[in-house]
């Protein structure tokens, strides 16, 4: 008979599955953290302050401020330009910039571009465009070759005319694993900017040393115009284990309420073998996601 023992520690679950005749446990190896070490030599560097490759927002955001910074203040003014390449988002139709050239005064470190986003009433898929930093200032290079987001950005403009007000959960959120405490999370658009889909960055099931902390919650209203509805998370691998051990796969369903800004998810953390077959459950639980 197979037995699964769940030990509670530090308000989270440690999964220790026992198999008669042997022990197979979820590996506790820590993920490697590869920090970007920035070494400044004889050349000073200009970068975007936010170094993520994609900046995403809904079309009703109004303005987006895009700060840039020098690693070292210069003895002369530094003119910084932004080269914009339209894609599905078009300059003058979906967005404009207040100015595509700014000046960082001598002795100062920072400046910013201001993006104005056009809000329409059309239902459409998310639109995107790219922008790249440039300067002709001597002894100033642009960005880091190994970090695309330091010098080039993709801007993702999501539709705000979706069936749900899913952007209520964008930004900081509290994620409760009921019975095991709360942890901070971040909500936002998914990579495609899909309507009614929230990307949540958090270890929802509380797996030790998770290999994945990104989950997508799909919202569906109870009826057109409703402020309540169903919320689901498709099967998502939370923890990948070495050959012969079992992966931990999170799947959930529940409800959302826009008035209280609450998503409630009843989840199952399934045990999945190398062949992709579910052979049992590690445990079940409930997540409650709220806006602080």
PDB file of C-alpha atoms in Angstrom:
ATOM      1  CA  UNK A   1       0.000   0.000   0.000  1.00  0.00           C
ATOM      2  CA  UNK A   2       1.310   3.426  -0.901  1.00  0.00           C
ATOM      3  CA  UNK A   3       1.286   6.038   1.820  1.00  0.00           C
ATOM      4  CA  UNK A   4       1.694   9.785   1.607  1.00  0.00           C
ATOM      5  CA  UNK A   5       2.753  11.704   4.660  1.00  0.00           C
ATOM      6  CA  UNK A   6       2.298  15.480   4.757  1.00  0.00           C
ATOM      7  CA  UNK A   7       4.435  17.284   7.346  1.00  0.00           C
ATOM      8  CA  UNK A   8       3.564  20.874   8.244  1.00  0.00           C
ATOM      9  CA  UNK A   9       6.523  23.192   8.678  1.00  0.00           C
ATOM     10  CA  UNK A  10       6.813  26.982   8.653  1.00  0.00           C
ATOM     11  CA  UNK A  11       3.135  27.240   7.688  1.00  0.00           C
ATOM     12  CA  UNK A  12       3.747  25.385   4.424  1.00  0.00           C
ATOM     13  CA  UNK A  13       3.572  21.772   3.337  1.00  0.00           C
ATOM     14  CA  UNK A  14       6.597  19.497   2.933  1.00  0.00           C
ATOM     15  CA  UNK A  15       5.719  16.509   0.788  1.00  0.00           C
ATOM     16  CA  UNK A  16       7.392  13.245   1.765  1.00  0.00           C
ATOM     17  CA  UNK A  17       5.857  10.363  -0.236  1.00  0.00           C
ATOM     18  CA  UNK A  18       6.738   6.855   1.000  1.00  0.00           C
ATOM     19  CA  UNK A  19       6.549   3.750  -1.159  1.00  0.00           C
ATOM     20  CA  UNK A  20       6.749   0.280   0.373  1.00  0.00           C
ATOM     21  CA  UNK A  21      10.187  -1.102  -0.430  1.00  0.00           C
ATOM     22  CA  UNK A  22      11.715   2.298  -1.108  1.00  0.00           C
ATOM     23  CA  UNK A  23      11.559   6.026  -0.637  1.00  0.00           C
ATOM     24  CA  UNK A  24      10.975   8.580  -3.338  1.00  0.00           C
ATOM     25  CA  UNK A  25      10.840  12.162  -2.167  1.00  0.00           C
ATOM     26  CA  UNK A  26      10.381  15.408  -3.981  1.00  0.00           C
ATOM     27  CA  UNK A  27      13.892  16.694  -4.507  1.00  0.00           C
ATOM     28  CA  UNK A  28      14.836  19.577  -2.217  1.00  0.00           C
ATOM     29  CA  UNK A  29      17.617  20.950  -4.402  1.00  0.00           C
ATOM     30  CA  UNK A  30      17.510  24.719  -4.522  1.00  0.00           C
ATOM     31  CA  UNK A  31      17.088  26.514  -7.820  1.00  0.00           C
ATOM     32  CA  UNK A  32      20.156  28.267  -9.148  1.00  0.00           C
ATOM     33  CA  UNK A  33      19.850  32.030  -8.945  1.00  0.00           C
ATOM     34  CA  UNK A  34      21.703  33.649 -11.799  1.00  0.00           C
ATOM     35  CA  UNK A  35      22.111  37.308 -10.906  1.00  0.00           C
ATOM     36  CA  UNK A  36      23.159  39.818 -13.514  1.00  0.00           C
ATOM     37  CA  UNK A  37      26.498  41.173 -12.285  1.00  0.00           C
ATOM     38  CA  UNK A  38      27.095  44.566 -13.812  1.00  0.00           C
ATOM     39  CA  UNK A  39      30.699  45.670 -14.097  1.00  0.00           C
ATOM     40  CA  UNK A  40      31.397  49.160 -15.364  1.00  0.00           C
ATOM     41  CA  UNK A  41      34.721  49.595 -17.128  1.00  0.00           C
ATOM     42  CA  UNK A  42      35.950  52.619 -19.015  1.00  0.00           C
ATOM     43  CA  UNK A  43      32.584  52.966 -20.758  1.00  0.00           C
ATOM     44  CA  UNK A  44      29.539  54.192 -18.834  1.00  0.00           C
ATOM     45  CA  UNK A  45      26.163  52.606 -19.498  1.00  0.00           C
ATOM     46  CA  UNK A  46      22.666  53.873 -20.304  1.00  0.00           C
ATOM     47  CA  UNK A  47      19.767  51.497 -19.560  1.00  0.00           C
ATOM     48  CA  UNK A  48      16.058  51.285 -18.972  1.00  0.00           C
ATOM     49  CA  UNK A  49      15.492  51.360 -15.204  1.00  0.00           C
ATOM     50  CA  UNK A  50      12.973  48.522 -15.505  1.00  0.00           C
ATOM     51  CA  UNK A  51      15.022  45.761 -17.134  1.00  0.00           C
ATOM     52  CA  UNK A  52      12.214  43.283 -17.945  1.00  0.00           C
ATOM     53  CA  UNK A  53      11.884  42.539 -21.670  1.00  0.00           C
ATOM     54  CA  UNK A  54       8.111  43.097 -21.795  1.00  0.00           C
ATOM     55  CA  UNK A  55       6.133  45.944 -20.245  1.00  0.00           C
ATOM     56  CA  UNK A  56       2.420  45.185 -20.214  1.00  0.00           C
ATOM     57  CA  UNK A  57      -0.643  47.235 -19.280  1.00  0.00           C
ATOM     58  CA  UNK A  58      -4.268  47.710 -20.267  1.00  0.00           C
ATOM     59  CA  UNK A  59      -5.282  50.338 -22.810  1.00  0.00           C
ATOM     60  CA  UNK A  60      -7.120  52.416 -20.180  1.00  0.00           C
ATOM     61  CA  UNK A  61      -3.927  53.032 -18.179  1.00  0.00           C
ATOM     62  CA  UNK A  62      -3.637  56.579 -19.548  1.00  0.00           C
ATOM     63  CA  UNK A  63       0.089  57.282 -19.252  1.00  0.00           C
ATOM     64  CA  UNK A  64       3.085  55.027 -18.760  1.00  0.00           C
ATOM     65  CA  UNK A  65       6.316  56.573 -17.497  1.00  0.00           C
ATOM     66  CA  UNK A  66       9.484  54.898 -18.773  1.00  0.00           C
ATOM     67  CA  UNK A  67      12.552  55.927 -16.754  1.00  0.00           C
ATOM     68  CA  UNK A  68      16.092  55.540 -18.070  1.00  0.00           C
ATOM     69  CA  UNK A  69      19.348  55.900 -16.135  1.00  0.00           C
ATOM     70  CA  UNK A  70      23.080  56.364 -16.543  1.00  0.00           C
ATOM     71  CA  UNK A  71      25.498  54.290 -14.487  1.00  0.00           C
ATOM     72  CA  UNK A  72      27.658  57.402 -14.046  1.00  0.00           C
ATOM     73  CA  UNK A  73      26.622  61.044 -14.300  1.00  0.00           C
ATOM     74  CA  UNK A  74      28.291  62.768 -17.250  1.00  0.00           C
ATOM     75  CA  UNK A  75      30.118  66.102 -17.434  1.00  0.00           C
ATOM     76  CA  UNK A  76      27.916  67.142 -20.357  1.00  0.00           C
ATOM     77  CA  UNK A  77      24.230  66.787 -21.245  1.00  0.00           C
ATOM     78  CA  UNK A  78      23.294  63.359 -22.616  1.00  0.00           C
ATOM     79  CA  UNK A  79      20.645  63.228 -25.347  1.00  0.00           C
ATOM     80  CA  UNK A  80      18.713  59.946 -25.286  1.00  0.00           C
ATOM     81  CA  UNK A  81      16.425  58.876 -28.107  1.00  0.00           C
ATOM     82  CA  UNK A  82      13.840  56.141 -28.424  1.00  0.00           C
ATOM     83  CA  UNK A  83      13.477  54.272 -31.711  1.00  0.00           C
ATOM     84  CA  UNK A  84       9.941  52.919 -32.012  1.00  0.00           C
ATOM     85  CA  UNK A  85       8.894  50.087 -34.331  1.00  0.00           C
ATOM     86  CA  UNK A  86       5.155  49.578 -34.828  1.00  0.00           C
ATOM     87  CA  UNK A  87       3.683  46.098 -34.826  1.00  0.00           C
ATOM     88  CA  UNK A  88       0.025  45.355 -34.125  1.00  0.00           C
ATOM     89  CA  UNK A  89       0.035  48.588 -32.107  1.00  0.00           C
ATOM     90  CA  UNK A  90       0.412  51.643 -34.352  1.00  0.00           C
ATOM     91  CA  UNK A  91       1.840  55.054 -33.462  1.00  0.00           C
ATOM     92  CA  UNK A  92      -0.855  57.732 -33.560  1.00  0.00           C
ATOM     93  CA  UNK A  93      -3.669  55.191 -33.472  1.00  0.00           C
ATOM     94  CA  UNK A  94      -3.021  53.094 -30.381  1.00  0.00           C
ATOM     95  CA  UNK A  95      -0.335  55.157 -28.635  1.00  0.00           C
ATOM     96  CA  UNK A  96       1.840  58.259 -28.814  1.00  0.00           C
ATOM     97  CA  UNK A  97       4.986  59.407 -27.037  1.00  0.00           C
ATOM     98  CA  UNK A  98       5.210  62.921 -25.626  1.00  0.00           C
ATOM     99  CA  UNK A  99       8.757  63.078 -26.930  1.00  0.00           C
ATOM    100  CA  UNK A 100      11.068  60.558 -28.584  1.00  0.00           C
ATOM    101  CA  UNK A 101      14.146  62.480 -27.449  1.00  0.00           C
ATOM    102  CA  UNK A 102      15.005  63.565 -23.915  1.00  0.00           C
ATOM    103  CA  UNK A 103      18.034  65.148 -22.272  1.00  0.00           C
ATOM    104  CA  UNK A 104      19.689  63.989 -19.073  1.00  0.00           C
ATOM    105  CA  UNK A 105      21.427  67.153 -17.823  1.00  0.00           C
ATOM    106  CA  UNK A 106      25.121  67.154 -16.973  1.00  0.00           C
ATOM    107  CA  UNK A 107      25.710  65.814 -13.466  1.00  0.00           C
ATOM    108  CA  UNK A 108      22.392  63.951 -13.338  1.00  0.00           C
ATOM    109  CA  UNK A 109      21.631  60.256 -13.706  1.00  0.00           C
ATOM    110  CA  UNK A 110      18.028  59.837 -14.841  1.00  0.00           C
ATOM    111  CA  UNK A 111      15.339  60.929 -17.282  1.00  0.00           C
ATOM    112  CA  UNK A 112      12.067  59.498 -18.519  1.00  0.00           C
ATOM    113  CA  UNK A 113       9.934  59.049 -21.599  1.00  0.00           C
ATOM    114  CA  UNK A 114       6.153  59.359 -21.297  1.00  0.00           C
ATOM    115  CA  UNK A 115       3.878  57.044 -23.276  1.00  0.00           C
ATOM    116  CA  UNK A 116       0.247  58.030 -23.843  1.00  0.00           C
ATOM    117  CA  UNK A 117      -2.048  55.053 -24.471  1.00  0.00           C
ATOM    118  CA  UNK A 118      -5.226  55.445 -26.546  1.00  0.00           C
ATOM    119  CA  UNK A 119      -8.314  53.895 -24.941  1.00  0.00           C
ATOM    120  CA  UNK A 120     -10.945  52.768 -27.435  1.00  0.00           C
ATOM    121  CA  UNK A 121     -14.246  50.901 -27.066  1.00  0.00           C
ATOM    122  CA  UNK A 122     -13.366  48.128 -29.506  1.00  0.00           C
ATOM    123  CA  UNK A 123     -12.929  44.510 -28.487  1.00  0.00           C
ATOM    124  CA  UNK A 124      -9.560  43.377 -29.796  1.00  0.00           C
ATOM    125  CA  UNK A 125      -6.647  41.122 -29.030  1.00  0.00           C
ATOM    126  CA  UNK A 126      -3.664  42.618 -27.218  1.00  0.00           C
ATOM    127  CA  UNK A 127      -1.477  44.855 -29.375  1.00  0.00           C
ATOM    128  CA  UNK A 128       2.291  45.290 -29.194  1.00  0.00           C
ATOM    129  CA  UNK A 129       5.197  47.406 -30.411  1.00  0.00           C
ATOM    130  CA  UNK A 130       8.929  47.693 -29.697  1.00  0.00           C
ATOM    131  CA  UNK A 131      11.211  50.522 -28.649  1.00  0.00           C
ATOM    132  CA  UNK A 132      15.004  50.682 -28.433  1.00  0.00           C
ATOM    133  CA  UNK A 133      17.262  53.127 -26.582  1.00  0.00           C
ATOM    134  CA  UNK A 134      19.990  55.084 -28.375  1.00  0.00           C
ATOM    135  CA  UNK A 135      22.469  57.866 -27.633  1.00  0.00           C
ATOM    136  CA  UNK A 136      25.390  59.503 -29.418  1.00  0.00           C
ATOM    137  CA  UNK A 137      27.036  60.594 -26.179  1.00  0.00           C
ATOM    138  CA  UNK A 138      30.755  59.737 -26.137  1.00  0.00           C
ATOM    139  CA  UNK A 139      31.888  57.038 -23.694  1.00  0.00           C
ATOM    140  CA  UNK A 140      28.297  55.947 -23.075  1.00  0.00           C
ATOM    141  CA  UNK A 141      27.179  52.532 -24.289  1.00  0.00           C
ATOM    142  CA  UNK A 142      23.565  51.368 -24.374  1.00  0.00           C
ATOM    143  CA  UNK A 143      22.421  48.396 -22.322  1.00  0.00           C
ATOM    144  CA  UNK A 144      23.977  45.013 -21.658  1.00  0.00           C
ATOM    145  CA  UNK A 145      24.252  42.511 -24.488  1.00  0.00           C
ATOM    146  CA  UNK A 146      23.099  39.607 -22.308  1.00  0.00           C
ATOM    147  CA  UNK A 147      20.067  41.486 -20.968  1.00  0.00           C
ATOM    148  CA  UNK A 148      17.765  42.532 -23.818  1.00  0.00           C
ATOM    149  CA  UNK A 149      15.393  44.397 -21.501  1.00  0.00           C
ATOM    150  CA  UNK A 150      18.103  46.890 -20.579  1.00  0.00           C
ATOM    151  CA  UNK A 151      18.065  48.445 -24.053  1.00  0.00           C
ATOM    152  CA  UNK A 152      15.015  47.103 -25.922  1.00  0.00           C
ATOM    153  CA  UNK A 153      11.415  46.747 -24.792  1.00  0.00           C
ATOM    154  CA  UNK A 154       8.303  45.076 -26.119  1.00  0.00           C
ATOM    155  CA  UNK A 155       5.213  46.999 -25.028  1.00  0.00           C
ATOM    156  CA  UNK A 156       2.035  44.904 -24.704  1.00  0.00           C
ATOM    157  CA  UNK A 157      -1.264  46.815 -24.652  1.00  0.00           C
ATOM    158  CA  UNK A 158      -4.141  44.621 -23.482  1.00  0.00           C
ATOM    159  CA  UNK A 159      -7.801  45.277 -24.170  1.00  0.00           C
ATOM    160  CA  UNK A 160      -9.778  46.709 -21.263  1.00  0.00           C
ATOM    161  CA  UNK A 161     -13.142  45.945 -22.919  1.00  0.00           C
ATOM    162  CA  UNK A 162     -13.161  42.301 -21.815  1.00  0.00           C
ATOM    163  CA  UNK A 163     -16.114  40.418 -20.262  1.00  0.00           C
ATOM    164  CA  UNK A 164     -14.473  40.689 -16.813  1.00  0.00           C
ATOM    165  CA  UNK A 165     -12.561  43.426 -15.011  1.00  0.00           C
ATOM    166  CA  UNK A 166      -9.573  41.109 -14.672  1.00  0.00           C
ATOM    167  CA  UNK A 167      -7.151  43.982 -14.177  1.00  0.00           C
ATOM    168  CA  UNK A 168      -8.552  44.404 -10.641  1.00  0.00           C
ATOM    169  CA  UNK A 169      -5.952  41.831  -9.613  1.00  0.00           C
ATOM    170  CA  UNK A 170      -2.986  43.444 -11.385  1.00  0.00           C
ATOM    171  CA  UNK A 171      -0.207  44.447  -9.031  1.00  0.00           C
ATOM    172  CA  UNK A 172       0.469  43.238  -5.465  1.00  0.00           C
ATOM    173  CA  UNK A 173      -1.896  40.557  -4.150  1.00  0.00           C
ATOM    174  CA  UNK A 174      -2.157  38.495  -0.979  1.00  0.00           C
ATOM    175  CA  UNK A 175      -2.240  34.743  -1.548  1.00  0.00           C
ATOM    176  CA  UNK A 176      -3.595  32.629   1.301  1.00  0.00           C
ATOM    177  CA  UNK A 177      -3.078  28.882   1.399  1.00  0.00           C
ATOM    178  CA  UNK A 178      -5.969  28.314   3.790  1.00  0.00           C
ATOM    179  CA  UNK A 179      -4.687  26.807   7.017  1.00  0.00           C
ATOM    180  CA  UNK A 180      -1.059  27.570   6.194  1.00  0.00           C
ATOM    181  CA  UNK A 181      -0.838  31.360   6.152  1.00  0.00           C
ATOM    182  CA  UNK A 182      -0.483  34.033   3.463  1.00  0.00           C
ATOM    183  CA  UNK A 183       2.338  35.064   1.146  1.00  0.00           C
ATOM    184  CA  UNK A 184       2.720  38.055  -1.187  1.00  0.00           C
ATOM    185  CA  UNK A 185       2.170  37.650  -4.919  1.00  0.00           C
ATOM    186  CA  UNK A 186       1.956  39.718  -8.083  1.00  0.00           C
ATOM    187  CA  UNK A 187      -0.871  39.715 -10.606  1.00  0.00           C
ATOM    188  CA  UNK A 188      -0.665  40.853 -14.218  1.00  0.00           C
ATOM    189  CA  UNK A 189      -1.175  40.031 -17.854  1.00  0.00           C
ATOM    190  CA  UNK A 190      -0.010  36.757 -19.301  1.00  0.00           C
ATOM    191  CA  UNK A 191       2.538  36.692 -22.116  1.00  0.00           C
ATOM    192  CA  UNK A 192      -0.137  37.104 -24.807  1.00  0.00           C
ATOM    193  CA  UNK A 193      -2.156  39.752 -22.985  1.00  0.00           C
ATOM    194  CA  UNK A 194      -5.222  37.493 -23.160  1.00  0.00           C
ATOM    195  CA  UNK A 195      -8.575  38.834 -22.013  1.00  0.00           C
ATOM    196  CA  UNK A 196      -9.863  37.510 -18.675  1.00  0.00           C
ATOM    197  CA  UNK A 197      -6.596  35.723 -17.896  1.00  0.00           C
ATOM    198  CA  UNK A 198      -4.530  36.733 -14.868  1.00  0.00           C
ATOM    199  CA  UNK A 199      -0.897  35.748 -14.459  1.00  0.00           C
ATOM    200  CA  UNK A 200      -0.172  35.177 -10.771  1.00  0.00           C
ATOM    201  CA  UNK A 201       3.412  34.938  -9.566  1.00  0.00           C
ATOM    202  CA  UNK A 202       3.346  33.014  -6.291  1.00  0.00           C
ATOM    203  CA  UNK A 203       3.980  29.521  -4.963  1.00  0.00           C
ATOM    204  CA  UNK A 204       0.244  28.806  -4.784  1.00  0.00           C
ATOM    205  CA  UNK A 205       0.370  25.226  -3.405  1.00  0.00           C
ATOM    206  CA  UNK A 206       3.343  25.895  -1.104  1.00  0.00           C
ATOM    207  CA  UNK A 207       5.615  23.300  -2.695  1.00  0.00           C
ATOM    208  CA  UNK A 208       9.146  23.299  -1.223  1.00  0.00           C
ATOM    209  CA  UNK A 209      11.734  24.701  -3.668  1.00  0.00           C
ATOM    210  CA  UNK A 210       9.277  25.021  -6.574  1.00  0.00           C
ATOM    211  CA  UNK A 211      10.455  24.967 -10.167  1.00  0.00           C
ATOM    212  CA  UNK A 212       7.482  27.047 -11.300  1.00  0.00           C
ATOM    213  CA  UNK A 213       5.787  29.931  -9.506  1.00  0.00           C
ATOM    214  CA  UNK A 214       3.712  31.275 -12.396  1.00  0.00           C
ATOM    215  CA  UNK A 215       0.045  30.328 -12.754  1.00  0.00           C
ATOM    216  CA  UNK A 216      -2.684  31.569 -15.097  1.00  0.00           C
ATOM    217  CA  UNK A 217      -6.214  32.049 -13.763  1.00  0.00           C
ATOM    218  CA  UNK A 218      -9.004  32.199 -16.363  1.00  0.00           C
ATOM    219  CA  UNK A 219     -12.144  34.107 -15.340  1.00  0.00           C
ATOM    220  CA  UNK A 220     -15.602  33.547 -16.874  1.00  0.00           C
ATOM    221  CA  UNK A 221     -18.563  35.717 -15.771  1.00  0.00           C
ATOM    222  CA  UNK A 222     -21.770  34.054 -14.564  1.00  0.00           C
ATOM    223  CA  UNK A 223     -23.681  35.996 -17.228  1.00  0.00           C
ATOM    224  CA  UNK A 224     -22.968  39.024 -19.443  1.00  0.00           C
ATOM    225  CA  UNK A 225     -22.197  41.994 -17.233  1.00  0.00           C
ATOM    226  CA  UNK A 226     -21.905  39.917 -14.049  1.00  0.00           C
ATOM    227  CA  UNK A 227     -19.325  40.864 -11.428  1.00  0.00           C
ATOM    228  CA  UNK A 228     -19.018  37.257 -10.256  1.00  0.00           C
ATOM    229  CA  UNK A 229     -18.118  34.066 -12.052  1.00  0.00           C
ATOM    230  CA  UNK A 230     -15.905  31.007 -12.223  1.00  0.00           C
ATOM    231  CA  UNK A 231     -12.122  30.896 -11.956  1.00  0.00           C
ATOM    232  CA  UNK A 232      -9.962  28.005 -13.167  1.00  0.00           C
ATOM    233  CA  UNK A 233      -6.288  27.108 -13.368  1.00  0.00           C
ATOM    234  CA  UNK A 234      -5.351  24.454 -15.926  1.00  0.00           C
ATOM    235  CA  UNK A 235      -2.946  21.715 -14.860  1.00  0.00           C
ATOM    236  CA  UNK A 236       0.386  23.465 -14.190  1.00  0.00           C
ATOM    237  CA  UNK A 237       3.618  21.775 -13.154  1.00  0.00           C
ATOM    238  CA  UNK A 238       4.657  23.184  -9.788  1.00  0.00           C
ATOM    239  CA  UNK A 239       7.646  20.984  -9.226  1.00  0.00           C
ATOM    240  CA  UNK A 240       9.677  18.844 -11.667  1.00  0.00           C
ATOM    241  CA  UNK A 241      11.578  15.937 -10.182  1.00  0.00           C
ATOM    242  CA  UNK A 242      14.398  13.711 -11.341  1.00  0.00           C
ATOM    243  CA  UNK A 243      13.637  10.598 -13.364  1.00  0.00           C
ATOM    244  CA  UNK A 244      11.770   8.028 -11.310  1.00  0.00           C
ATOM    245  CA  UNK A 245      10.235  10.550  -8.926  1.00  0.00           C
ATOM    246  CA  UNK A 246       6.840  12.151  -9.216  1.00  0.00           C
ATOM    247  CA  UNK A 247       6.144  15.638 -10.523  1.00  0.00           C
ATOM    248  CA  UNK A 248       3.763  17.869  -8.557  1.00  0.00           C
ATOM    249  CA  UNK A 249       1.003  19.298 -10.771  1.00  0.00           C
ATOM    250  CA  UNK A 250      -1.397  22.014  -9.555  1.00  0.00           C
ATOM    251  CA  UNK A 251      -4.967  22.296 -10.886  1.00  0.00           C
ATOM    252  CA  UNK A 252      -7.777  24.408  -9.447  1.00  0.00           C
ATOM    253  CA  UNK A 253     -11.307  25.683  -9.893  1.00  0.00           C
ATOM    254  CA  UNK A 254     -13.415  28.129  -7.961  1.00  0.00           C
ATOM    255  CA  UNK A 255     -15.032  31.553  -8.106  1.00  0.00           C
ATOM    256  CA  UNK A 256     -14.207  35.250  -8.303  1.00  0.00           C
ATOM    257  CA  UNK A 257     -15.950  38.359  -6.988  1.00  0.00           C
ATOM    258  CA  UNK A 258     -15.079  41.772  -8.404  1.00  0.00           C
ATOM    259  CA  UNK A 259     -16.848  43.634  -5.588  1.00  0.00           C
ATOM    260  CA  UNK A 260     -14.609  42.121  -2.906  1.00  0.00           C
ATOM    261  CA  UNK A 261     -11.644  41.648  -5.277  1.00  0.00           C
ATOM    262  CA  UNK A 262     -11.394  38.024  -4.197  1.00  0.00           C
ATOM    263  CA  UNK A 263     -10.570  34.828  -6.092  1.00  0.00           C
ATOM    264  CA  UNK A 264     -11.162  31.520  -4.299  1.00  0.00           C
ATOM    265  CA  UNK A 265      -9.590  28.359  -5.746  1.00  0.00           C
ATOM    266  CA  UNK A 266     -10.010  24.788  -4.523  1.00  0.00           C
ATOM    267  CA  UNK A 267      -6.905  23.002  -5.727  1.00  0.00           C
ATOM    268  CA  UNK A 268      -5.473  19.535  -6.132  1.00  0.00           C
ATOM    269  CA  UNK A 269      -1.732  18.934  -6.153  1.00  0.00           C
ATOM    270  CA  UNK A 270      -1.477  15.758  -8.200  1.00  0.00           C
ATOM    271  CA  UNK A 271       1.383  13.264  -8.324  1.00  0.00           C
ATOM    272  CA  UNK A 272       2.335  12.642 -11.976  1.00  0.00           C
ATOM    273  CA  UNK A 273       4.833  10.044 -13.168  1.00  0.00           C
ATOM    274  CA  UNK A 274       7.378  10.224 -16.006  1.00  0.00           C
ATOM    275  CA  UNK A 275       4.764   8.950 -18.476  1.00  0.00           C
ATOM    276  CA  UNK A 276       2.488  11.886 -17.651  1.00  0.00           C
ATOM    277  CA  UNK A 277      -0.072   9.766 -15.822  1.00  0.00           C
ATOM    278  CA  UNK A 278      -1.630  10.898 -12.550  1.00  0.00           C
ATOM    279  CA  UNK A 279      -1.024   8.235  -9.906  1.00  0.00           C
ATOM    280  CA  UNK A 280      -2.525  10.016  -6.892  1.00  0.00           C
ATOM    281  CA  UNK A 281      -2.642  13.302  -5.021  1.00  0.00           C
ATOM    282  CA  UNK A 282      -0.037  14.761  -2.710  1.00  0.00           C
ATOM    283  CA  UNK A 283      -2.672  16.909  -1.052  1.00  0.00           C
ATOM    284  CA  UNK A 284      -5.597  19.258  -1.676  1.00  0.00           C
ATOM    285  CA  UNK A 285      -6.191  22.765  -0.437  1.00  0.00           C
ATOM    286  CA  UNK A 286      -7.739  26.177  -0.981  1.00  0.00           C
ATOM    287  CA  UNK A 287      -6.137  29.393  -2.193  1.00  0.00           C
ATOM    288  CA  UNK A 288      -7.735  32.787  -1.566  1.00  0.00           C
ATOM    289  CA  UNK A 289      -6.286  35.655  -3.614  1.00  0.00           C
ATOM    290  CA  UNK A 290      -7.160  39.190  -2.568  1.00  0.00           C
ATOM    291  CA  UNK A 291      -6.024  42.729  -3.332  1.00  0.00           C
ATOM    292  CA  UNK A 292      -4.451  44.290  -0.210  1.00  0.00           C
TER     293      UNK A 292
END
